[in-house]
mmCIF file of N, CA and C and ligand atoms in Angstrom:
data_model
loop_
_atom_site.group_PDB
_atom_site.id
_atom_site.type_symbol
_atom_site.label_atom_id
_atom_site.label_comp_id
_atom_site.label_asym_id
_atom_site.label_seq_id
_atom_site.Cartn_x
_atom_site.Cartn_y
_atom_site.Cartn_z
ATOM 1 N N MET A 656 -96.957 56.207 45.088
ATOM 2 C CA MET A 656 -96.075 56.341 46.490
ATOM 3 C C MET A 656 -96.763 57.416 47.430
ATOM 4 N N HIS A 657 -97.442 56.823 48.354
ATOM 5 C CA HIS A 657 -98.070 57.851 49.629
ATOM 6 C C HIS A 657 -96.962 58.593 50.252
ATOM 7 N N GLU A 658 -95.476 58.264 50.329
ATOM 8 C CA GLU A 658 -94.713 58.700 51.246
ATOM 9 C C GLU A 658 -94.186 60.245 50.499
ATOM 10 N N MET A 659 -94.559 60.197 49.346
ATOM 11 C CA MET A 659 -94.467 61.636 48.897
ATOM 12 C C MET A 659 -95.257 62.713 49.444
ATOM 13 N N SER A 660 -96.532 62.261 49.790
ATOM 14 C CA SER A 660 -97.427 63.286 49.953
ATOM 15 C C SER A 660 -97.531 63.421 51.763
ATOM 16 N N LEU A 661 -97.044 62.185 52.355
ATOM 17 C CA LEU A 661 -96.441 62.344 53.751
ATOM 18 C C LEU A 661 -95.277 63.358 53.801
ATOM 19 N N CYS A 662 -94.440 63.110 53.228
ATOM 20 C CA CYS A 662 -93.214 64.212 53.476
ATOM 21 C C CYS A 662 -93.610 65.422 53.039
ATOM 22 N N GLU A 663 -94.662 66.001 51.875
ATOM 23 C CA GLU A 663 -95.012 67.132 51.927
ATOM 24 C C GLU A 663 -95.496 67.551 53.105
ATOM 25 N N GLY A 664 -96.402 66.657 53.488
ATOM 26 C CA GLY A 664 -97.049 67.204 55.033
ATOM 27 C C GLY A 664 -96.416 67.517 56.029
ATOM 28 N N VAL A 665 -95.169 67.080 56.226
ATOM 29 C CA VAL A 665 -94.030 67.118 57.207
ATOM 30 C C VAL A 665 -93.569 68.434 57.076
ATOM 31 N N LEU A 666 -93.109 68.918 55.721
ATOM 32 C CA LEU A 666 -92.595 69.821 55.292
ATOM 33 C C LEU A 666 -93.655 71.376 55.868
ATOM 34 N N HIS A 667 -94.786 70.990 55.334
ATOM 35 C CA HIS A 667 -95.969 71.720 55.841
ATOM 36 C C HIS A 667 -95.767 72.150 57.608
ATOM 37 N N ILE A 668 -95.466 71.187 58.024
ATOM 38 C CA ILE A 668 -95.510 71.421 59.439
ATOM 39 C C ILE A 668 -94.211 72.073 59.967
ATOM 40 N N ILE A 669 -93.119 71.719 59.461
ATOM 41 C CA ILE A 669 -92.054 72.313 59.549
ATOM 42 C C ILE A 669 -91.757 73.874 59.034
ATOM 43 N N GLU A 670 -92.743 74.191 58.122
ATOM 44 C CA GLU A 670 -92.625 75.563 57.804
ATOM 45 C C GLU A 670 -93.392 76.368 58.940
ATOM 46 N N ARG A 671 -94.734 76.014 59.171
ATOM 47 C CA ARG A 671 -95.470 76.487 60.220
ATOM 48 C C ARG A 671 -94.753 76.681 61.661
ATOM 49 N N GLU A 672 -94.019 75.716 61.913
ATOM 50 C CA GLU A 672 -93.132 75.616 63.013
ATOM 51 C C GLU A 672 -92.120 76.751 62.786
ATOM 52 N N ALA A 673 -91.880 77.181 61.850
ATOM 53 C CA ALA A 673 -90.756 77.877 61.627
ATOM 54 C C ALA A 673 -91.141 79.046 61.798
ATOM 55 N N ARG A 674 -92.293 79.520 61.256
ATOM 56 C CA ARG A 674 -92.988 80.687 61.667
ATOM 57 C C ARG A 674 -93.277 81.112 62.830
ATOM 58 N N THR A 675 -93.894 79.945 63.783
ATOM 59 C CA THR A 675 -94.076 80.255 64.789
ATOM 60 C C THR A 675 -93.111 80.332 65.912
ATOM 61 N N GLN A 676 -91.911 79.278 65.631
ATOM 62 C CA GLN A 676 -90.800 79.517 66.726
ATOM 63 C C GLN A 676 -89.421 80.545 66.369
ATOM 64 N N GLY A 677 -89.827 80.843 64.889
ATOM 65 C CA GLY A 677 -88.746 81.538 64.386
ATOM 66 C C GLY A 677 -87.135 81.165 63.825
ATOM 67 N N PHE A 678 -87.422 79.774 63.785
ATOM 68 C CA PHE A 678 -85.897 79.351 63.326
ATOM 69 C C PHE A 678 -85.844 79.428 61.699
ATOM 70 N N GLY A 679 -84.661 79.386 61.279
ATOM 71 C CA GLY A 679 -84.438 79.395 59.691
ATOM 72 C C GLY A 679 -83.905 78.220 59.132
ATOM 73 N N ARG A 680 -83.475 77.400 59.683
ATOM 74 C CA ARG A 680 -83.052 76.143 59.264
ATOM 75 C C ARG A 680 -83.264 75.010 60.160
ATOM 76 N N VAL A 681 -83.520 73.724 59.215
ATOM 77 C CA VAL A 681 -83.564 72.607 60.170
ATOM 78 C C VAL A 681 -82.429 71.719 59.951
ATOM 79 N N LYS A 682 -81.646 71.036 60.722
ATOM 80 C CA LYS A 682 -80.897 70.419 60.397
ATOM 81 C C LYS A 682 -81.183 68.584 60.608
ATOM 82 N N THR A 683 -81.878 68.519 61.714
ATOM 83 C CA THR A 683 -82.233 67.010 61.748
ATOM 84 C C THR A 683 -83.675 67.057 62.026
ATOM 85 N N VAL A 684 -84.385 65.992 61.453
ATOM 86 C CA VAL A 684 -85.790 65.717 61.817
ATOM 87 C C VAL A 684 -86.099 64.290 62.019
ATOM 88 N N TRP A 685 -86.697 64.002 63.259
ATOM 89 C CA TRP A 685 -87.144 62.897 64.169
ATOM 90 C C TRP A 685 -88.343 62.658 63.742
ATOM 91 N N LEU A 686 -88.399 61.405 62.729
ATOM 92 C CA LEU A 686 -90.199 61.194 62.725
ATOM 93 C C LEU A 686 -90.237 59.698 63.648
ATOM 94 N N GLU A 687 -91.412 59.601 64.011
ATOM 95 C CA GLU A 687 -91.684 58.382 64.735
ATOM 96 C C GLU A 687 -92.637 57.708 63.628
ATOM 97 N N ILE A 688 -92.450 56.498 63.524
ATOM 98 C CA ILE A 688 -93.292 55.637 62.370
ATOM 99 C C ILE A 688 -93.616 54.390 62.830
ATOM 100 N N GLY A 689 -95.006 54.297 63.086
ATOM 101 C CA GLY A 689 -95.341 52.823 63.496
ATOM 102 C C GLY A 689 -95.488 51.800 62.767
ATOM 103 N N ALA A 690 -95.417 50.794 63.265
ATOM 104 C CA ALA A 690 -94.980 49.218 62.173
ATOM 105 C C ALA A 690 -96.384 49.242 61.757
ATOM 106 N N LEU A 691 -97.741 50.002 61.869
ATOM 107 C CA LEU A 691 -99.058 49.637 61.607
ATOM 108 C C LEU A 691 -99.131 51.063 60.766
ATOM 109 N N ALA A 692 -98.380 51.729 60.593
ATOM 110 C CA ALA A 692 -98.753 52.960 59.968
ATOM 111 C C ALA A 692 -98.725 53.004 58.373
ATOM 112 N N GLY A 693 -98.186 51.838 57.843
ATOM 113 C CA GLY A 693 -98.174 51.672 56.498
ATOM 114 C C GLY A 693 -97.250 52.526 55.865
ATOM 115 N N VAL A 694 -96.242 53.043 56.091
ATOM 116 C CA VAL A 694 -95.100 53.895 55.888
ATOM 117 C C VAL A 694 -93.926 52.950 55.501
ATOM 118 N N GLU A 695 -93.426 53.159 54.551
ATOM 119 C CA GLU A 695 -92.195 52.147 54.075
ATOM 120 C C GLU A 695 -90.927 53.198 54.606
ATOM 121 N N PRO A 696 -90.242 52.848 55.455
ATOM 122 C CA PRO A 696 -88.823 53.712 55.722
ATOM 123 C C PRO A 696 -87.904 54.318 54.525
ATOM 124 N N GLU A 697 -87.957 53.063 53.834
ATOM 125 C CA GLU A 697 -87.043 53.592 52.923
ATOM 126 C C GLU A 697 -87.516 54.527 51.883
ATOM 127 N N ALA A 698 -88.925 54.538 51.425
ATOM 128 C CA ALA A 698 -89.277 55.230 50.626
ATOM 129 C C ALA A 698 -89.446 56.366 51.104
ATOM 130 N N MET A 699 -89.645 56.742 52.463
ATOM 131 C CA MET A 699 -89.760 57.804 53.392
ATOM 132 C C MET A 699 -88.546 58.621 53.172
ATOM 133 N N ARG A 700 -87.400 58.030 53.190
ATOM 134 C CA ARG A 700 -86.266 58.626 52.967
ATOM 135 C C ARG A 700 -86.024 59.108 52.031
ATOM 136 N N PHE A 701 -86.228 58.167 50.832
ATOM 137 C CA PHE A 701 -86.304 58.662 49.405
ATOM 138 C C PHE A 701 -86.886 59.986 48.967
ATOM 139 N N CYS A 702 -88.377 59.962 49.626
ATOM 140 C CA CYS A 702 -89.233 61.125 49.254
ATOM 141 C C CYS A 702 -88.622 62.347 49.827
ATOM 142 N N PHE A 703 -87.843 62.199 51.169
ATOM 143 C CA PHE A 703 -87.890 63.399 51.991
ATOM 144 C C PHE A 703 -86.787 64.154 51.423
ATOM 145 N N ASP A 704 -85.611 63.445 51.180
ATOM 146 C CA ASP A 704 -84.447 64.219 50.286
ATOM 147 C C ASP A 704 -84.999 65.197 49.090
ATOM 148 N N ALA A 705 -86.255 64.625 48.386
ATOM 149 C CA ALA A 705 -86.705 65.264 47.360
ATOM 150 C C ALA A 705 -87.578 66.269 47.620
ATOM 151 N N VAL A 706 -88.407 66.025 48.683
ATOM 152 C CA VAL A 706 -89.445 67.203 48.797
ATOM 153 C C VAL A 706 -88.779 68.332 49.559
ATOM 154 N N MET A 707 -87.542 68.221 50.591
ATOM 155 C CA MET A 707 -86.723 69.244 51.077
ATOM 156 C C MET A 707 -85.906 69.865 50.480
ATOM 157 N N ARG A 708 -85.801 69.461 49.312
ATOM 158 C CA ARG A 708 -84.601 70.412 48.235
ATOM 159 C C ARG A 708 -85.349 71.797 48.115
ATOM 160 N N GLY A 709 -84.481 72.481 48.355
ATOM 161 C CA GLY A 709 -85.055 74.085 47.890
ATOM 162 C C GLY A 709 -85.545 74.483 49.325
ATOM 163 N N SER A 710 -85.857 73.730 50.272
ATOM 164 C CA SER A 710 -86.705 74.217 51.681
ATOM 165 C C SER A 710 -85.846 74.839 52.386
ATOM 166 N N LEU A 711 -86.268 75.188 53.841
ATOM 167 C CA LEU A 711 -85.544 75.337 54.841
ATOM 168 C C LEU A 711 -85.034 73.897 55.477
ATOM 169 N N ALA A 712 -85.486 72.840 54.882
ATOM 170 C CA ALA A 712 -84.855 71.630 55.648
ATOM 171 C C ALA A 712 -84.185 70.928 54.216
ATOM 172 N N ASP A 713 -83.673 71.641 53.577
ATOM 173 C CA ASP A 713 -82.514 71.152 52.724
ATOM 174 C C ASP A 713 -81.436 70.453 53.258
ATOM 175 N N GLY A 714 -81.362 69.209 52.809
ATOM 176 C CA GLY A 714 -80.014 68.521 53.435
ATOM 177 C C GLY A 714 -80.183 68.268 54.584
ATOM 178 N N ALA A 715 -81.411 68.160 55.379
ATOM 179 C CA ALA A 715 -81.649 67.898 56.328
ATOM 180 C C ALA A 715 -81.576 66.369 56.601
ATOM 181 N N ARG A 716 -81.134 66.059 58.013
ATOM 182 C CA ARG A 716 -80.757 64.210 58.329
ATOM 183 C C ARG A 716 -82.352 63.953 58.499
ATOM 184 N N LEU A 717 -82.542 62.849 58.185
ATOM 185 C CA LEU A 717 -84.050 62.214 58.771
ATOM 186 C C LEU A 717 -83.527 61.042 59.487
ATOM 187 N N GLU A 718 -84.404 61.156 60.928
ATOM 188 C CA GLU A 718 -83.754 59.970 61.694
ATOM 189 C C GLU A 718 -85.324 59.388 62.091
ATOM 190 N N ILE A 719 -85.182 57.850 61.476
ATOM 191 C CA ILE A 719 -86.673 57.161 62.053
ATOM 192 C C ILE A 719 -86.735 56.683 63.152
ATOM 193 N N ILE A 720 -87.742 56.843 63.716
ATOM 194 C CA ILE A 720 -87.968 56.021 64.906
ATOM 195 C C ILE A 720 -89.250 55.098 64.828
ATOM 196 N N ALA A 721 -88.696 53.909 64.743
ATOM 197 C CA ALA A 721 -89.691 52.739 64.582
ATOM 198 C C ALA A 721 -90.469 52.468 65.675
ATOM 199 N N LEU A 722 -91.658 52.560 65.699
ATOM 200 C CA LEU A 722 -92.494 52.151 67.042
ATOM 201 C C LEU A 722 -93.323 50.900 66.630
ATOM 202 N N PRO A 723 -92.983 50.109 67.781
ATOM 203 C CA PRO A 723 -93.930 48.502 67.576
ATOM 204 C C PRO A 723 -95.588 48.968 67.496
ATOM 205 N N GLY A 724 -96.321 47.921 66.912
ATOM 206 C CA GLY A 724 -97.723 47.917 66.848
ATOM 207 C C GLY A 724 -98.208 47.320 68.125
ATOM 208 N N LEU A 725 -99.376 48.004 68.488
ATOM 209 C CA LEU A 725 -99.736 47.531 69.762
ATOM 210 C C LEU A 725 -101.341 47.181 69.792
ATOM 211 N N ALA A 726 -101.861 46.333 70.163
ATOM 212 C CA ALA A 726 -103.534 45.987 69.944
ATOM 213 C C ALA A 726 -103.832 45.524 71.510
ATOM 214 N N TRP A 727 -105.092 45.928 71.494
ATOM 215 C CA TRP A 727 -106.154 45.245 72.632
ATOM 216 C C TRP A 727 -106.746 44.154 72.571
ATOM 217 N N CYS A 728 -106.273 42.853 73.057
ATOM 218 C CA CYS A 728 -107.206 41.550 72.933
ATOM 219 C C CYS A 728 -108.189 41.442 73.748
ATOM 220 N N LEU A 729 -109.220 41.381 73.402
ATOM 221 C CA LEU A 729 -110.690 41.317 74.000
ATOM 222 C C LEU A 729 -110.477 39.719 74.954
ATOM 223 N N PRO A 730 -110.239 38.749 74.574
ATOM 224 C CA PRO A 730 -110.101 37.581 75.132
ATOM 225 C C PRO A 730 -109.085 37.724 76.328
ATOM 226 N N CYS A 731 -108.028 37.896 75.998
ATOM 227 C CA CYS A 731 -106.841 38.119 76.875
ATOM 228 C C CYS A 731 -106.729 39.159 77.907
ATOM 229 N N GLY A 732 -107.710 40.271 77.635
ATOM 230 C CA GLY A 732 -107.712 41.599 78.585
ATOM 231 C C GLY A 732 -106.554 42.417 78.484
ATOM 232 N N GLU A 733 -105.748 42.380 77.646
ATOM 233 C CA GLU A 733 -104.617 43.167 77.958
ATOM 234 C C GLU A 733 -103.955 43.589 76.247
ATOM 235 N N ASN A 734 -103.140 44.418 76.356
ATOM 236 C CA ASN A 734 -102.240 45.055 75.389
ATOM 237 C C ASN A 734 -101.328 43.836 74.653
ATOM 238 N N VAL A 735 -101.251 43.371 73.271
ATOM 239 C CA VAL A 735 -100.440 42.648 72.934
ATOM 240 C C VAL A 735 -99.573 43.281 71.904
ATOM 241 N N GLY A 736 -98.686 42.905 71.737
ATOM 242 C CA GLY A 736 -97.524 43.371 70.394
ATOM 243 C C GLY A 736 -97.866 42.796 69.149
ATOM 244 N N VAL A 737 -98.400 43.606 67.915
ATOM 245 C CA VAL A 737 -98.547 42.970 66.884
ATOM 246 C C VAL A 737 -97.730 43.767 65.362
ATOM 247 N N SER A 738 -97.155 43.091 64.631
ATOM 248 C CA SER A 738 -96.450 43.471 63.714
ATOM 249 C C SER A 738 -97.268 43.965 62.643
ATOM 250 N N GLN A 739 -98.413 43.870 61.911
ATOM 251 C CA GLN A 739 -99.349 44.190 60.782
ATOM 252 C C GLN A 739 -100.537 44.136 61.411
ATOM 253 N N LEU A 740 -101.272 44.847 60.449
ATOM 254 C CA LEU A 740 -102.455 44.937 60.552
ATOM 255 C C LEU A 740 -103.350 43.636 60.416
ATOM 256 N N TYR A 741 -104.388 43.391 61.189
ATOM 257 C CA TYR A 741 -104.977 42.370 61.038
ATOM 258 C C TYR A 741 -104.139 40.565 61.271
ATOM 259 N N ASP A 742 -102.891 40.963 62.059
ATOM 260 C CA ASP A 742 -102.517 40.143 62.869
ATOM 261 C C ASP A 742 -103.402 39.477 63.811
ATOM 262 N N VAL A 743 -103.225 38.004 64.145
ATOM 263 C CA VAL A 743 -103.872 37.635 65.255
ATOM 264 C C VAL A 743 -103.222 37.732 66.623
ATOM 265 N N CYS A 744 -103.907 37.427 67.620
ATOM 266 C CA CYS A 744 -103.161 37.604 68.884
ATOM 267 C C CYS A 744 -102.158 36.674 69.107
ATOM 268 N N PRO A 745 -100.706 37.211 69.283
ATOM 269 C CA PRO A 745 -100.056 36.116 69.376
ATOM 270 C C PRO A 745 -99.982 35.112 70.506
ATOM 271 N N ARG A 746 -100.965 35.338 71.446
ATOM 272 C CA ARG A 746 -101.043 34.818 72.482
ATOM 273 C C ARG A 746 -102.019 33.834 72.608
ATOM 274 N N CYS A 747 -103.348 34.227 72.294
ATOM 275 C CA CYS A 747 -104.652 33.278 72.334
ATOM 276 C C CYS A 747 -105.242 32.840 70.764
ATOM 277 N N GLY A 748 -104.243 33.539 69.622
ATOM 278 C CA GLY A 748 -104.606 33.437 68.231
ATOM 279 C C GLY A 748 -106.079 34.179 67.775
ATOM 280 N N SER A 749 -106.517 35.062 68.820
ATOM 281 C CA SER A 749 -107.717 35.489 68.323
ATOM 282 C C SER A 749 -107.858 36.846 67.478
ATOM 283 N N HIS A 750 -108.719 36.923 66.651
ATOM 284 C CA HIS A 750 -109.003 38.136 65.564
ATOM 285 C C HIS A 750 -109.679 39.276 66.559
ATOM 286 N N GLN A 751 -110.083 39.267 67.294
ATOM 287 C CA GLN A 751 -110.850 40.193 68.288
ATOM 288 C C GLN A 751 -109.895 41.325 68.799
ATOM 289 N N LEU A 752 -109.032 41.750 68.084
ATOM 290 C CA LEU A 752 -107.923 42.868 68.207
ATOM 291 C C LEU A 752 -108.461 44.191 67.989
ATOM 292 N N GLN A 753 -108.183 45.330 68.603
ATOM 293 C CA GLN A 753 -108.224 46.547 68.504
ATOM 294 C C GLN A 753 -107.011 47.296 68.428
ATOM 295 N N ILE A 754 -106.757 47.943 67.160
ATOM 296 C CA ILE A 754 -105.246 48.431 67.477
ATOM 297 C C ILE A 754 -105.112 49.911 68.233
ATOM 298 N N VAL A 755 -104.087 49.902 69.207
ATOM 299 C CA VAL A 755 -104.266 50.910 70.232
ATOM 300 C C VAL A 755 -102.995 51.465 70.033
ATOM 301 N N GLY A 756 -101.538 51.339 69.239
ATOM 302 C CA GLY A 756 -100.847 51.941 69.171
ATOM 303 C C GLY A 756 -99.919 51.473 67.730
ATOM 304 N N GLY A 757 -99.006 52.500 67.251
ATOM 305 C CA GLY A 757 -98.172 52.070 66.383
ATOM 306 C C GLY A 757 -98.794 52.448 64.923
ATOM 307 N N ASP A 758 -99.982 53.095 65.095
ATOM 308 C CA ASP A 758 -100.502 53.044 63.644
ATOM 309 C C ASP A 758 -100.393 54.604 63.425
ATOM 310 N N GLN A 759 -99.524 55.165 63.812
ATOM 311 C CA GLN A 759 -99.287 56.638 63.281
ATOM 312 C C GLN A 759 -98.012 57.081 62.979
ATOM 313 N N MET A 760 -98.047 58.071 62.299
ATOM 314 C CA MET A 760 -96.621 58.829 61.702
ATOM 315 C C MET A 760 -96.786 60.256 62.766
ATOM 316 N N ARG A 761 -95.496 60.415 63.175
ATOM 317 C CA ARG A 761 -95.473 62.059 63.627
ATOM 318 C C ARG A 761 -94.322 62.259 63.881
ATOM 319 N N ILE A 762 -93.805 63.652 63.612
ATOM 320 C CA ILE A 762 -92.629 64.477 64.005
ATOM 321 C C ILE A 762 -92.490 64.495 65.346
ATOM 322 N N LYS A 763 -91.252 63.807 66.253
ATOM 323 C CA LYS A 763 -90.896 63.614 67.191
ATOM 324 C C LYS A 763 -90.221 64.919 67.749
ATOM 325 N N GLU A 764 -89.129 65.076 66.942
ATOM 326 C CA GLU A 764 -88.256 66.313 67.418
ATOM 327 C C GLU A 764 -87.729 66.962 65.926
ATOM 328 N N LEU A 765 -87.262 68.359 66.150
ATOM 329 C CA LEU A 765 -86.795 68.925 65.102
ATOM 330 C C LEU A 765 -85.345 69.481 65.879
ATOM 331 N N GLU A 766 -84.289 69.349 64.866
ATOM 332 C CA GLU A 766 -82.879 70.150 65.452
ATOM 333 C C GLU A 766 -82.631 71.380 64.220
ATOM 334 N N VAL A 767 -82.983 72.523 64.945
ATOM 335 C CA VAL A 767 -83.203 73.327 64.233
ATOM 336 C C VAL A 767 -81.631 74.609 64.366
ATOM 337 N N GLU A 768 -81.406 75.707 63.618
ATOM 338 C CA GLU A 768 -80.734 76.680 63.922
ATOM 339 C C GLU A 768 -81.225 78.109 63.503
HETATM 340 ZN ZN1 ZN B 1199 -105.180 37.357 72.910
#
């Protein structure tokens, strides 16, 4: 389950931010997760609670913001929405798609005190 190491990465970022910004507790974490990031939101929630336990984000709320997948279609010459990697273009059925968005996960915001 790679969500566990992703959550550990999130905790590292939070700890670094806490040092530079000088906050002591995190109440809410907003995570943006792209549809193509290969991250399971439910697994993420499960791991989040476990990883944050005993840290400055112990008991913090996890808010997941799902971002749609976006790809550039060569034949159409424009961006189209895709829900999975290796999907075909929903307009023309082409495989000549290049992923341009929704393949990442990042911390959007932290509510701290
Ligand atoms: Zn197309």
